[in-house]
Amino acid sequence: MGSKYFVVFLTLCALASSLVLASDPSPLQDFCVAIAEPKDAVFVNGKFCKNPKLATADDFFLKGLNIPGDTSNPQGSNVTQANVAQIPGLNTLGISLVRIDYAPYGLNPPHTHPRATEVLQVVYGSLYVGFVTSNPENRLISKVLYEGDVFVFPVGLIHFQFNVGKTPAVAFAGLSSQNPGVITIANAVFGSNPPISDDVLAKAFQVDKKVVDLLQAQFSK
Ligand SMILES: *[C@@H]1O[C@H](CO)[C@@H](O)[C@H](O)[C@H]1NC(C)=O
């Protein structure tokens, strides 16, 4: 291979590897406070950055995580988010936070975060938590957690938390992305818009179409 072609080859390799980056990039500066208005801004990682000289403490601040979310919904849980959408200073920093409230016997239903590992701490109450490993094992790794206990949900794996106590429970969790994303399994599979054909779901779940239609009715928007 001639040296000119080798340089082209290396450039293509570098380009290909940058296109398949699967996690938030390392920040290339101290911070990059996200702004909506691109006036005098630089485009980085999907958000425009504010001129760093104009950054203020409020760009890195959020209040209200002492206030419980309303858990009077069918699942009996509520996730209050503190990611780049609420704290623009998190842009490019690869981290975020949630507060999760659980009614007695409330459930944070099976879901995955496509872009983040999660480390959860129980502040109050007791939670039965677990995640399932990928194919072909699909092993459930689960545990009952109490006040002060910490548990890790690895990136991308389906996981849940269920309040097994008679009292409300509260947990906080750190996530390794400024924008972890959430895919709630039941909502994605049975509540997509437009719906996935019941022929597909009946075959996938090996049940009668009537069962699929019932589930779709529960989750359709
Ligand atoms: C979560 O709680 C907030 C604050 O009380 C409320 O506005 C929101 O509708 C709740 N979400 C769900 C899914 O119940």
PDB file of C-alpha atoms and ligand atoms in Angstrom:
ATOM      1  CA  MET A   1       0.000   0.000   0.000  1.00  0.00           C
ATOM      2  CA  GLY A   2       1.455   3.418  -0.985  1.00  0.00           C
ATOM      3  CA  SER A   3       1.873   5.914   1.867  1.00  0.00           C
ATOM      4  CA  LYS A   4      -0.794   8.233   0.397  1.00  0.00           C
ATOM      5  CA  TYR A   5      -3.322   5.367   0.429  1.00  0.00           C
ATOM      6  CA  PHE A   6      -2.240   4.362   3.917  1.00  0.00           C
ATOM      7  CA  VAL A   7      -3.059   7.868   5.193  1.00  0.00           C
ATOM      8  CA  VAL A   8      -6.487   7.672   3.506  1.00  0.00           C
ATOM      9  CA  PHE A   9      -6.985   4.207   5.062  1.00  0.00           C
ATOM     10  CA  LEU A  10      -6.070   5.507   8.543  1.00  0.00           C
ATOM     11  CA  THR A  11      -8.428   8.468   8.112  1.00  0.00           C
ATOM     12  CA  LEU A  12     -11.266   6.115   7.155  1.00  0.00           C
ATOM     13  CA  CYS A  13     -10.512   3.892  10.181  1.00  0.00           C
ATOM     14  CA  ALA A  14     -10.567   6.917  12.493  1.00  0.00           C
ATOM     15  CA  LEU A  15     -13.844   8.111  10.958  1.00  0.00           C
ATOM     16  CA  ALA A  16     -15.427   4.645  11.277  1.00  0.00           C
ATOM     17  CA  SER A  17     -14.393   4.287  14.922  1.00  0.00           C
ATOM     18  CA  SER A  18     -15.738   7.745  15.775  1.00  0.00           C
ATOM     19  CA  LEU A  19     -19.075   6.839  14.152  1.00  0.00           C
ATOM     20  CA  VAL A  20     -19.522   3.762  16.348  1.00  0.00           C
ATOM     21  CA  LEU A  21     -18.775   5.496  19.702  1.00  0.00           C
ATOM     22  CA  ALA A  22     -21.451   4.068  21.990  1.00  0.00           C
ATOM     23  CA  SER A  23     -21.130   6.314  25.049  1.00  0.00           C
ATOM     24  CA  ASP A  24     -21.030  10.010  25.825  1.00  0.00           C
ATOM     25  CA  PRO A  25     -17.737  11.494  24.606  1.00  0.00           C
ATOM     26  CA  SER A  26     -15.108  12.796  27.017  1.00  0.00           C
ATOM     27  CA  PRO A  27     -15.445  16.552  27.406  1.00  0.00           C
ATOM     28  CA  LEU A  28     -12.760  18.461  25.496  1.00  0.00           C
ATOM     29  CA  GLN A  29     -13.078  21.539  27.710  1.00  0.00           C
ATOM     30  CA  ASP A  30     -14.062  22.271  31.341  1.00  0.00           C
ATOM     31  CA  PHE A  31     -17.756  22.354  30.454  1.00  0.00           C
ATOM     32  CA  CYS A  32     -20.183  23.196  27.678  1.00  0.00           C
ATOM     33  CA  VAL A  33     -23.424  24.652  29.107  1.00  0.00           C
ATOM     34  CA  ALA A  34     -26.230  23.762  26.663  1.00  0.00           C
ATOM     35  CA  ILE A  35     -28.211  26.627  25.152  1.00  0.00           C
ATOM     36  CA  ALA A  36     -31.285  26.694  22.929  1.00  0.00           C
ATOM     37  CA  GLU A  37     -30.189  29.725  20.864  1.00  0.00           C
ATOM     38  CA  PRO A  38     -27.220  28.994  18.575  1.00  0.00           C
ATOM     39  CA  LYS A  39     -26.173  32.688  18.384  1.00  0.00           C
ATOM     40  CA  ASP A  40     -22.364  32.912  18.931  1.00  0.00           C
ATOM     41  CA  ALA A  41     -22.259  29.205  19.833  1.00  0.00           C
ATOM     42  CA  VAL A  42     -20.411  26.032  18.859  1.00  0.00           C
ATOM     43  CA  PHE A  43     -22.196  22.768  18.004  1.00  0.00           C
ATOM     44  CA  VAL A  44     -21.056  19.960  20.328  1.00  0.00           C
ATOM     45  CA  ASN A  45     -22.651  16.555  20.973  1.00  0.00           C
ATOM     46  CA  GLY A  46     -26.146  17.510  19.850  1.00  0.00           C
ATOM     47  CA  LYS A  47     -26.422  20.732  21.904  1.00  0.00           C
ATOM     48  CA  PHE A  48     -25.116  24.229  21.375  1.00  0.00           C
ATOM     49  CA  CYS A  49     -22.641  25.472  23.993  1.00  0.00           C
ATOM     50  CA  LYS A  50     -22.932  28.775  25.760  1.00  0.00           C
ATOM     51  CA  ASN A  51     -19.866  31.019  25.698  1.00  0.00           C
ATOM     52  CA  PRO A  52     -18.094  29.715  28.864  1.00  0.00           C
ATOM     53  CA  LYS A  53     -17.472  33.304  30.043  1.00  0.00           C
ATOM     54  CA  LEU A  54     -21.243  33.759  30.320  1.00  0.00           C
ATOM     55  CA  ALA A  55     -21.814  30.575  32.391  1.00  0.00           C
ATOM     56  CA  THR A  56     -23.393  31.116  35.805  1.00  0.00           C
ATOM     57  CA  ALA A  57     -24.017  28.936  38.870  1.00  0.00           C
ATOM     58  CA  ASP A  58     -27.639  28.484  37.768  1.00  0.00           C
ATOM     59  CA  ASP A  59     -26.445  26.625  34.643  1.00  0.00           C
ATOM     60  CA  PHE A  60     -25.202  23.874  36.987  1.00  0.00           C
ATOM     61  CA  PHE A  61     -28.109  24.002  39.444  1.00  0.00           C
ATOM     62  CA  LEU A  62     -31.525  22.394  39.953  1.00  0.00           C
ATOM     63  CA  LYS A  63     -33.827  22.616  42.936  1.00  0.00           C
ATOM     64  CA  GLY A  64     -36.813  20.538  43.975  1.00  0.00           C
ATOM     65  CA  LEU A  65     -35.449  17.002  44.264  1.00  0.00           C
ATOM     66  CA  ASN A  66     -36.651  17.058  47.880  1.00  0.00           C
ATOM     67  CA  ILE A  67     -40.242  17.088  46.551  1.00  0.00           C
ATOM     68  CA  PRO A  68     -41.796  13.623  46.025  1.00  0.00           C
ATOM     69  CA  GLY A  69     -43.207  12.858  42.547  1.00  0.00           C
ATOM     70  CA  ASP A  70     -46.919  12.041  42.359  1.00  0.00           C
ATOM     71  CA  THR A  71     -47.258   8.234  42.481  1.00  0.00           C
ATOM     72  CA  SER A  72     -51.055   8.102  42.027  1.00  0.00           C
ATOM     73  CA  ASN A  73     -50.807   6.342  38.645  1.00  0.00           C
ATOM     74  CA  PRO A  74     -51.426   2.680  37.677  1.00  0.00           C
ATOM     75  CA  GLN A  75     -47.773   1.659  38.281  1.00  0.00           C
ATOM     76  CA  GLY A  76     -47.494   3.551  41.590  1.00  0.00           C
ATOM     77  CA  SER A  77     -44.127   5.162  40.828  1.00  0.00           C
ATOM     78  CA  ASN A  78     -42.726   8.451  39.565  1.00  0.00           C
ATOM     79  CA  VAL A  79     -39.278   9.326  38.200  1.00  0.00           C
ATOM     80  CA  THR A  80     -38.101  12.939  38.629  1.00  0.00           C
ATOM     81  CA  GLN A  81     -35.265  13.639  36.209  1.00  0.00           C
ATOM     82  CA  ALA A  82     -32.142  15.759  36.591  1.00  0.00           C
ATOM     83  CA  ASN A  83     -30.424  15.410  33.220  1.00  0.00           C
ATOM     84  CA  VAL A  84     -29.215  17.842  30.536  1.00  0.00           C
ATOM     85  CA  ALA A  85     -32.831  18.823  29.829  1.00  0.00           C
ATOM     86  CA  GLN A  86     -33.136  20.219  33.385  1.00  0.00           C
ATOM     87  CA  ILE A  87     -29.467  21.158  34.036  1.00  0.00           C
ATOM     88  CA  PRO A  88     -27.864  22.602  30.859  1.00  0.00           C
ATOM     89  CA  GLY A  89     -24.410  22.506  32.504  1.00  0.00           C
ATOM     90  CA  LEU A  90     -24.472  18.683  32.274  1.00  0.00           C
ATOM     91  CA  ASN A  91     -23.962  18.929  28.502  1.00  0.00           C
ATOM     92  CA  THR A  92     -20.969  16.738  27.387  1.00  0.00           C
ATOM     93  CA  LEU A  93     -20.252  15.604  30.978  1.00  0.00           C
ATOM     94  CA  GLY A  94     -21.670  12.074  30.712  1.00  0.00           C
ATOM     95  CA  ILE A  95     -23.644  11.985  33.959  1.00  0.00           C
ATOM     96  CA  SER A  96     -27.147  12.635  35.330  1.00  0.00           C
ATOM     97  CA  LEU A  97     -29.429  11.886  38.274  1.00  0.00           C
ATOM     98  CA  VAL A  98     -33.001  10.766  39.029  1.00  0.00           C
ATOM     99  CA  ARG A  99     -35.205  10.665  42.098  1.00  0.00           C
ATOM    100  CA  ILE A 100     -37.657   7.753  42.115  1.00  0.00           C
ATOM    101  CA  ASP A 101     -40.739   7.678  44.352  1.00  0.00           C
ATOM    102  CA  TYR A 102     -42.709   4.486  44.949  1.00  0.00           C
ATOM    103  CA  ALA A 103     -46.171   4.181  46.485  1.00  0.00           C
ATOM    104  CA  PRO A 104     -46.618   1.147  48.779  1.00  0.00           C
ATOM    105  CA  TYR A 105     -46.248  -1.833  46.375  1.00  0.00           C
ATOM    106  CA  GLY A 106     -45.484   0.623  43.574  1.00  0.00           C
ATOM    107  CA  LEU A 107     -43.405  -0.544  40.598  1.00  0.00           C
ATOM    108  CA  ASN A 108     -40.859   1.136  38.347  1.00  0.00           C
ATOM    109  CA  PRO A 109     -41.683  -1.283  35.496  1.00  0.00           C
ATOM    110  CA  PRO A 110     -39.108  -3.233  33.429  1.00  0.00           C
ATOM    111  CA  HIS A 111     -37.180  -0.765  31.260  1.00  0.00           C
ATOM    112  CA  THR A 112     -33.709  -0.111  29.845  1.00  0.00           C
ATOM    113  CA  HIS A 113     -31.471   2.920  29.439  1.00  0.00           C
ATOM    114  CA  PRO A 114     -29.856   2.645  26.016  1.00  0.00           C
ATOM    115  CA  ARG A 115     -27.010   5.012  26.920  1.00  0.00           C
ATOM    116  CA  ALA A 116     -26.326   4.589  30.656  1.00  0.00           C
ATOM    117  CA  THR A 117     -25.315   2.359  33.507  1.00  0.00           C
ATOM    118  CA  GLU A 118     -27.293   3.190  36.658  1.00  0.00           C
ATOM    119  CA  VAL A 119     -26.211   3.113  40.294  1.00  0.00           C
ATOM    120  CA  LEU A 120     -29.201   3.319  42.641  1.00  0.00           C
ATOM    121  CA  GLN A 121     -29.326   4.064  46.358  1.00  0.00           C
ATOM    122  CA  VAL A 122     -32.370   3.424  48.536  1.00  0.00           C
ATOM    123  CA  VAL A 123     -32.975   6.439  50.757  1.00  0.00           C
ATOM    124  CA  TYR A 124     -36.143   5.145  52.381  1.00  0.00           C
ATOM    125  CA  GLY A 125     -38.125   1.876  52.260  1.00  0.00           C
ATOM    126  CA  SER A 126     -37.401  -1.553  50.802  1.00  0.00           C
ATOM    127  CA  LEU A 127     -37.210  -2.442  47.108  1.00  0.00           C
ATOM    128  CA  TYR A 128     -37.066  -5.759  45.255  1.00  0.00           C
ATOM    129  CA  VAL A 129     -34.793  -4.910  42.298  1.00  0.00           C
ATOM    130  CA  GLY A 130     -33.298  -6.878  39.437  1.00  0.00           C
ATOM    131  CA  PHE A 131     -31.886  -6.961  35.936  1.00  0.00           C
ATOM    132  CA  VAL A 132     -31.773  -9.668  33.259  1.00  0.00           C
ATOM    133  CA  THR A 133     -28.582 -10.583  31.381  1.00  0.00           C
ATOM    134  CA  SER A 134     -28.571 -10.737  27.577  1.00  0.00           C
ATOM    135  CA  ASN A 135     -29.266 -13.825  25.394  1.00  0.00           C
ATOM    136  CA  PRO A 136     -28.896 -16.750  25.605  1.00  0.00           C
ATOM    137  CA  GLU A 137     -28.666 -16.897  29.438  1.00  0.00           C
ATOM    138  CA  ASN A 138     -31.312 -14.267  30.285  1.00  0.00           C
ATOM    139  CA  ARG A 139     -30.358 -14.740  33.925  1.00  0.00           C
ATOM    140  CA  LEU A 140     -32.272 -12.668  36.487  1.00  0.00           C
ATOM    141  CA  ILE A 141     -29.916 -11.042  39.000  1.00  0.00           C
ATOM    142  CA  SER A 142     -32.073  -9.692  41.826  1.00  0.00           C
ATOM    143  CA  LYS A 143     -32.046  -8.665  45.470  1.00  0.00           C
ATOM    144  CA  VAL A 144     -34.169  -6.987  48.113  1.00  0.00           C
ATOM    145  CA  LEU A 145     -32.648  -3.633  49.090  1.00  0.00           C
ATOM    146  CA  TYR A 146     -33.120  -1.660  52.287  1.00  0.00           C
ATOM    147  CA  GLU A 147     -32.345   1.887  53.379  1.00  0.00           C
ATOM    148  CA  GLY A 148     -28.774   2.835  52.449  1.00  0.00           C
ATOM    149  CA  ASP A 149     -28.274  -0.109  50.068  1.00  0.00           C
ATOM    150  CA  VAL A 150     -26.784   0.485  46.622  1.00  0.00           C
ATOM    151  CA  PHE A 151     -27.331  -1.579  43.442  1.00  0.00           C
ATOM    152  CA  VAL A 152     -25.970  -1.338  39.877  1.00  0.00           C
ATOM    153  CA  PHE A 153     -27.941  -1.832  36.652  1.00  0.00           C
ATOM    154  CA  PRO A 154     -25.466  -2.306  33.764  1.00  0.00           C
ATOM    155  CA  VAL A 155     -25.987  -0.248  30.582  1.00  0.00           C
ATOM    156  CA  GLY A 156     -28.713  -1.487  28.235  1.00  0.00           C
ATOM    157  CA  LEU A 157     -30.019  -4.343  30.420  1.00  0.00           C
ATOM    158  CA  ILE A 158     -33.722  -4.643  31.327  1.00  0.00           C
ATOM    159  CA  HIS A 159     -34.267  -3.805  34.999  1.00  0.00           C
ATOM    160  CA  PHE A 160     -36.993  -2.906  37.516  1.00  0.00           C
ATOM    161  CA  GLN A 161     -37.638  -1.853  41.127  1.00  0.00           C
ATOM    162  CA  PHE A 162     -40.695  -2.934  43.141  1.00  0.00           C
ATOM    163  CA  ASN A 163     -41.599  -1.479  46.538  1.00  0.00           C
ATOM    164  CA  VAL A 164     -42.192  -4.517  48.720  1.00  0.00           C
ATOM    165  CA  GLY A 165     -43.064  -2.398  51.776  1.00  0.00           C
ATOM    166  CA  LYS A 166     -46.316  -1.069  53.198  1.00  0.00           C
ATOM    167  CA  THR A 167     -44.841   2.442  53.243  1.00  0.00           C
ATOM    168  CA  PRO A 168     -43.702   4.746  50.415  1.00  0.00           C
ATOM    169  CA  ALA A 169     -40.110   4.281  49.245  1.00  0.00           C
ATOM    170  CA  VAL A 170     -37.587   6.735  47.771  1.00  0.00           C
ATOM    171  CA  ALA A 171     -34.395   6.113  45.797  1.00  0.00           C
ATOM    172  CA  PHE A 172     -31.875   8.297  43.989  1.00  0.00           C
ATOM    173  CA  ALA A 173     -29.833   7.029  41.050  1.00  0.00           C
ATOM    174  CA  GLY A 174     -26.831   8.307  39.109  1.00  0.00           C
ATOM    175  CA  LEU A 175     -26.688   7.498  35.383  1.00  0.00           C
ATOM    176  CA  SER A 176     -23.603   7.540  33.156  1.00  0.00           C
ATOM    177  CA  SER A 177     -25.060   9.792  30.466  1.00  0.00           C
ATOM    178  CA  GLN A 178     -26.282  13.378  30.259  1.00  0.00           C
ATOM    179  CA  ASN A 179     -29.290  11.896  28.416  1.00  0.00           C
ATOM    180  CA  PRO A 180     -29.671   8.205  29.397  1.00  0.00           C
ATOM    181  CA  GLY A 181     -32.923   7.570  27.487  1.00  0.00           C
ATOM    182  CA  VAL A 182     -35.627   5.185  28.719  1.00  0.00           C
ATOM    183  CA  ILE A 183     -37.361   2.328  26.904  1.00  0.00           C
ATOM    184  CA  THR A 184     -40.208   0.933  29.018  1.00  0.00           C
ATOM    185  CA  ILE A 185     -40.681  -2.583  27.677  1.00  0.00           C
ATOM    186  CA  ALA A 186     -44.492  -2.894  27.872  1.00  0.00           C
ATOM    187  CA  ASN A 187     -45.069   0.593  26.456  1.00  0.00           C
ATOM    188  CA  ALA A 188     -42.576   0.136  23.609  1.00  0.00           C
ATOM    189  CA  VAL A 189     -43.826  -3.333  22.620  1.00  0.00           C
ATOM    190  CA  PHE A 190     -47.590  -3.034  23.251  1.00  0.00           C
ATOM    191  CA  GLY A 191     -48.062   0.742  23.154  1.00  0.00           C
ATOM    192  CA  SER A 192     -46.099   1.813  20.062  1.00  0.00           C
ATOM    193  CA  ASN A 193     -47.671   4.357  17.743  1.00  0.00           C
ATOM    194  CA  PRO A 194     -48.730   3.039  15.268  1.00  0.00           C
ATOM    195  CA  PRO A 195     -49.150  -0.384  16.918  1.00  0.00           C
ATOM    196  CA  ILE A 196     -46.951  -3.355  15.963  1.00  0.00           C
ATOM    197  CA  SER A 197     -49.163  -5.864  14.047  1.00  0.00           C
ATOM    198  CA  ASP A 198     -50.799  -8.384  16.420  1.00  0.00           C
ATOM    199  CA  ASP A 199     -49.642 -11.145  14.032  1.00  0.00           C
ATOM    200  CA  VAL A 200     -46.077 -10.161  14.879  1.00  0.00           C
ATOM    201  CA  LEU A 201     -46.667  -9.938  18.632  1.00  0.00           C
ATOM    202  CA  ALA A 202     -48.810 -13.130  18.823  1.00  0.00           C
ATOM    203  CA  LYS A 203     -45.978 -15.060  17.173  1.00  0.00           C
ATOM    204  CA  ALA A 204     -43.226 -13.317  19.163  1.00  0.00           C
ATOM    205  CA  PHE A 205     -44.919 -13.982  22.517  1.00  0.00           C
ATOM    206  CA  GLN A 206     -46.417 -17.353  21.478  1.00  0.00           C
ATOM    207  CA  VAL A 207     -49.957 -16.420  22.583  1.00  0.00           C
ATOM    208  CA  ASP A 208     -53.360 -15.969  20.953  1.00  0.00           C
ATOM    209  CA  LYS A 209     -53.986 -12.648  19.186  1.00  0.00           C
ATOM    210  CA  LYS A 210     -56.746 -11.914  21.738  1.00  0.00           C
ATOM    211  CA  VAL A 211     -54.110 -11.775  24.479  1.00  0.00           C
ATOM    212  CA  VAL A 212     -52.055  -9.355  22.380  1.00  0.00           C
ATOM    213  CA  ASP A 213     -55.116  -7.165  21.678  1.00  0.00           C
ATOM    214  CA  LEU A 214     -55.860  -7.008  25.418  1.00  0.00           C
ATOM    215  CA  LEU A 215     -52.288  -5.929  26.174  1.00  0.00           C
ATOM    216  CA  GLN A 216     -52.313  -3.393  23.330  1.00  0.00           C
ATOM    217  CA  ALA A 217     -55.544  -1.907  24.723  1.00  0.00           C
ATOM    218  CA  GLN A 218     -53.803  -1.404  28.110  1.00  0.00           C
ATOM    219  CA  PHE A 219     -50.854   0.470  26.641  1.00  0.00           C
ATOM    220  CA  SER A 220     -52.220   2.216  23.531  1.00  0.00           C
ATOM    221  CA  LYS A 221     -51.927   6.009  23.658  1.00  0.00           C
TER     222      LYS A 221
HETATM  223  C1  LIG B   1     -44.858  12.655  38.488  1.00  0.00           C
HETATM  224  O1  LIG B   1     -44.956  13.682  39.450  1.00  0.00           O
HETATM  225  C2  LIG B   1     -45.044  14.989  38.889  1.00  0.00           C
HETATM  226  C3  LIG B   1     -44.997  15.978  40.041  1.00  0.00           C
HETATM  227  O2  LIG B   1     -45.987  15.664  41.016  1.00  0.00           O
HETATM  228  C4  LIG B   1     -46.310  15.078  38.054  1.00  0.00           C
HETATM  229  O3  LIG B   1     -46.382  16.347  37.447  1.00  0.00           O
HETATM  230  C5  LIG B   1     -46.288  14.012  36.963  1.00  0.00           C
HETATM  231  O4  LIG B   1     -47.495  14.012  36.246  1.00  0.00           O
HETATM  232  C6  LIG B   1     -46.081  12.638  37.591  1.00  0.00           C
HETATM  233  N1  LIG B   1     -45.908  11.632  36.535  1.00  0.00           N
HETATM  234  C7  LIG B   1     -46.605  10.494  36.501  1.00  0.00           C
HETATM  235  C8  LIG B   1     -46.263   9.564  35.379  1.00  0.00           C
HETATM  236  O5  LIG B   1     -47.460  10.179  37.304  1.00  0.00           O
END
